GROMACS .gro file of C-alpha atoms in nm:
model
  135
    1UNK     CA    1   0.000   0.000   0.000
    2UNK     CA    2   0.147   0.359  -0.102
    3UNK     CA    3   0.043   0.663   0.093
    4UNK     CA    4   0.030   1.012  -0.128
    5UNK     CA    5   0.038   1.334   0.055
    6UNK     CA    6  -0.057   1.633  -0.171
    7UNK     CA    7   0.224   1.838  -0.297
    8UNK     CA    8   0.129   2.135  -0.243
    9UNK     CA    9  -0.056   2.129   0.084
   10UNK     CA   10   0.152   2.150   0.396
   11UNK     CA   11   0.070   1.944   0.726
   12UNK     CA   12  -0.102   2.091   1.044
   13UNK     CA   13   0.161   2.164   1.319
   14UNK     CA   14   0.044   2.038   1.678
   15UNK     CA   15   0.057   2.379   1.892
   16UNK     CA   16  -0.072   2.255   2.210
   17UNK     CA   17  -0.311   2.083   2.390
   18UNK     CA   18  -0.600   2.077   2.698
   19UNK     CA   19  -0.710   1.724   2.845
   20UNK     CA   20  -0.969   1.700   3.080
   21UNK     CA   21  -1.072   1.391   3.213
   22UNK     CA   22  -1.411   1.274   3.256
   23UNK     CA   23  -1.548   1.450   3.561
   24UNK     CA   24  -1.896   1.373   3.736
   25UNK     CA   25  -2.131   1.594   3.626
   26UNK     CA   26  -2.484   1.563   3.861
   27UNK     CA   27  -2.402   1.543   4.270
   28UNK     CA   28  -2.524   1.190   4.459
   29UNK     CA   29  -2.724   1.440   4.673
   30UNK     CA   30  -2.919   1.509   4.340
   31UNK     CA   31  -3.285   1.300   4.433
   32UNK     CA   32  -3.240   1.212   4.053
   33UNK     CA   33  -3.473   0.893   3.930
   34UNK     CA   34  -3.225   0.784   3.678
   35UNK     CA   35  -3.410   0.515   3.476
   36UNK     CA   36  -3.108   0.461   3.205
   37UNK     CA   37  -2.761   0.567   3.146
   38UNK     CA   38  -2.557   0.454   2.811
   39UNK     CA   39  -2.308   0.159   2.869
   40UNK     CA   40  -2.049   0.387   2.687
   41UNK     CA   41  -1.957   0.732   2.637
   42UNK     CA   42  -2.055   0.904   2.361
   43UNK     CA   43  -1.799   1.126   2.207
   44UNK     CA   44  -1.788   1.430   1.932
   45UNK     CA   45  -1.467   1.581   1.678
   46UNK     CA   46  -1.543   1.918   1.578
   47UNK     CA   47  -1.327   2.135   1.423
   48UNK     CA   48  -1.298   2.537   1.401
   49UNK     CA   49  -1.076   2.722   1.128
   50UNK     CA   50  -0.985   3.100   1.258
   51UNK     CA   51  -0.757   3.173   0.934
   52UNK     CA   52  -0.482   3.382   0.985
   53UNK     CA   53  -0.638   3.565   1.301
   54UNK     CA   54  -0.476   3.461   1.644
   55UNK     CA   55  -0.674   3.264   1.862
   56UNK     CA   56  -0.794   3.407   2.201
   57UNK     CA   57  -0.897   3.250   2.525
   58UNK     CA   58  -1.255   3.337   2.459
   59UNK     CA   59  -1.221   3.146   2.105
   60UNK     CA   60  -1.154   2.834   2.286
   61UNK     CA   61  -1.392   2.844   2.547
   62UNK     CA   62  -1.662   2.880   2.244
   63UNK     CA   63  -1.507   2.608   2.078
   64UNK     CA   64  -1.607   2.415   2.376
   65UNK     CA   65  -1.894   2.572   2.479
   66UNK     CA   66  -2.017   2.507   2.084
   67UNK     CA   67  -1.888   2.102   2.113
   68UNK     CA   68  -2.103   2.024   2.400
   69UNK     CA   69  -2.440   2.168   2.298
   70UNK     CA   70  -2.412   1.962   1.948
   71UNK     CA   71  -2.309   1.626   2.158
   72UNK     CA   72  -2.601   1.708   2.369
   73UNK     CA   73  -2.791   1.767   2.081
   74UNK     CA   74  -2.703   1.432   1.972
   75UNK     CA   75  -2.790   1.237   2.279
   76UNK     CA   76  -3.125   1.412   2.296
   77UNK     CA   77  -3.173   1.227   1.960
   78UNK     CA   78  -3.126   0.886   2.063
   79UNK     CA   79  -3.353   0.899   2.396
   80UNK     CA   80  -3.127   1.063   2.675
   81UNK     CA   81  -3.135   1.394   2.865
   82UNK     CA   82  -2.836   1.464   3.056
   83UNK     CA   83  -2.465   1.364   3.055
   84UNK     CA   84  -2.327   1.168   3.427
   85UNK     CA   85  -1.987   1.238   3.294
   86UNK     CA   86  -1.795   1.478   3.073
   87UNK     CA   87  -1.473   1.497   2.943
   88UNK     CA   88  -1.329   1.747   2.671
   89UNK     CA   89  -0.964   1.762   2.483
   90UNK     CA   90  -0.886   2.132   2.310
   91UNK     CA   91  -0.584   2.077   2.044
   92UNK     CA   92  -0.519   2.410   1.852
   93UNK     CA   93  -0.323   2.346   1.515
   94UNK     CA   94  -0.103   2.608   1.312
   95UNK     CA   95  -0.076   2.583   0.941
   96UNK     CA   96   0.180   2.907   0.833
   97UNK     CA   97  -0.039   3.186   0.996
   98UNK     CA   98  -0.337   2.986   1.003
   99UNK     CA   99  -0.482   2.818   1.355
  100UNK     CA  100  -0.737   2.563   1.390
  101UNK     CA  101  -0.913   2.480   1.678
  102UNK     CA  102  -1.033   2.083   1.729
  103UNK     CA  103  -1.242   2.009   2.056
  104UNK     CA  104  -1.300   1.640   2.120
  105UNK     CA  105  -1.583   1.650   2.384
  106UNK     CA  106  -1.697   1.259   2.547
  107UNK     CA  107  -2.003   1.242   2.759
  108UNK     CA  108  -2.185   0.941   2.947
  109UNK     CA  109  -2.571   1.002   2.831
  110UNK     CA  110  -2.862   0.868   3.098
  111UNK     CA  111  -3.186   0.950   3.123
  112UNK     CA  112  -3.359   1.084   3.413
  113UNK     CA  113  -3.739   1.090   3.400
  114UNK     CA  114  -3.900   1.472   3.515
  115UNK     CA  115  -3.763   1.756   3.455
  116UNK     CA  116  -3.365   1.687   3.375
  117UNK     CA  117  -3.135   1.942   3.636
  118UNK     CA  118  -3.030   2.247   3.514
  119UNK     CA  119  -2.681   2.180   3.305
  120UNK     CA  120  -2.389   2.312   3.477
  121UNK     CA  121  -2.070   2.452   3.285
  122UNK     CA  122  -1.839   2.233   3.099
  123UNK     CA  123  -1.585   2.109   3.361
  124UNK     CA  124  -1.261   2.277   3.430
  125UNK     CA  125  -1.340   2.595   3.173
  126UNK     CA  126  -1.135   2.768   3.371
  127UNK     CA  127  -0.840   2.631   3.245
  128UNK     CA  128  -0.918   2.838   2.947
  129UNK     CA  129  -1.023   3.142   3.085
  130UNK     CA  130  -0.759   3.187   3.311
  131UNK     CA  131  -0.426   3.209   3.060
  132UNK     CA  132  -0.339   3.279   2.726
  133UNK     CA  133  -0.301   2.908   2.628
  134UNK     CA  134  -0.056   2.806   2.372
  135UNK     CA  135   0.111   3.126   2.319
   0.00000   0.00000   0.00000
């Protein structure tokens, strides 16, 4: 088998990279009546081009702001309402003076019957507010 790379298109340079682990997402204190939650997480690859602009700290926590509302989005399709645990990984990519953003975001679905809590923030977001990240 022969692999072919176009010539004239360079590769996308690994800047850096965020990993959060998956991190419990409702409290046990909760009186939740969970009546189903997936046997596997559920996972999402989206990716953001900024061109040649700069990426800022409030570009990333969009980018993962944006990730989770279309994997919960997606859950909602197949029958569940809220996410036990989440987990996100932020890799930004440079191409010459382009950047590119890519947000992996994982979730356990369930389903709680009633009203489903109110969602809390994506974990850790702070990591991203609180620096200028990959710089």
């Amino acid at each position: 088998m022969k692999w072919f790379r176009r010539k004239h298109e360079q590769s996308w340079e690994v800047v850096g990279c965020e990993c959060i682990d998956p991190v419990p997402m409702i409290d046990y204190d909760d009186e939740l009546d969970i009546l189903r939650v997936r046997d596997t997480a559920t996972c999402g690859t989206y990716i953001f081009d900024l061109g040649k602009r700069s990426p800022q700290g409030s570009d990333y926590c969009r980018a993962v702001l944006f990730a989770r509302q279309q994997l919960l989005q997606e859950i909602v399709k197949n029958g569940y309402n809220i996410l036990v645990l989440e987990s996100w990984t932020l890799i930004l990519y440079r191409n010459g003076k382009s950047h590119r953003i890519e947000v992996q975001y994982a979730g356990r679905p369930a389903h709680v019957s009633g009203k489903a809590p109110p969602f809390r923030p994506p974990p850790f977001m702070a990591v991203l507010e609180s620096q200028h990240l990959f710089s």
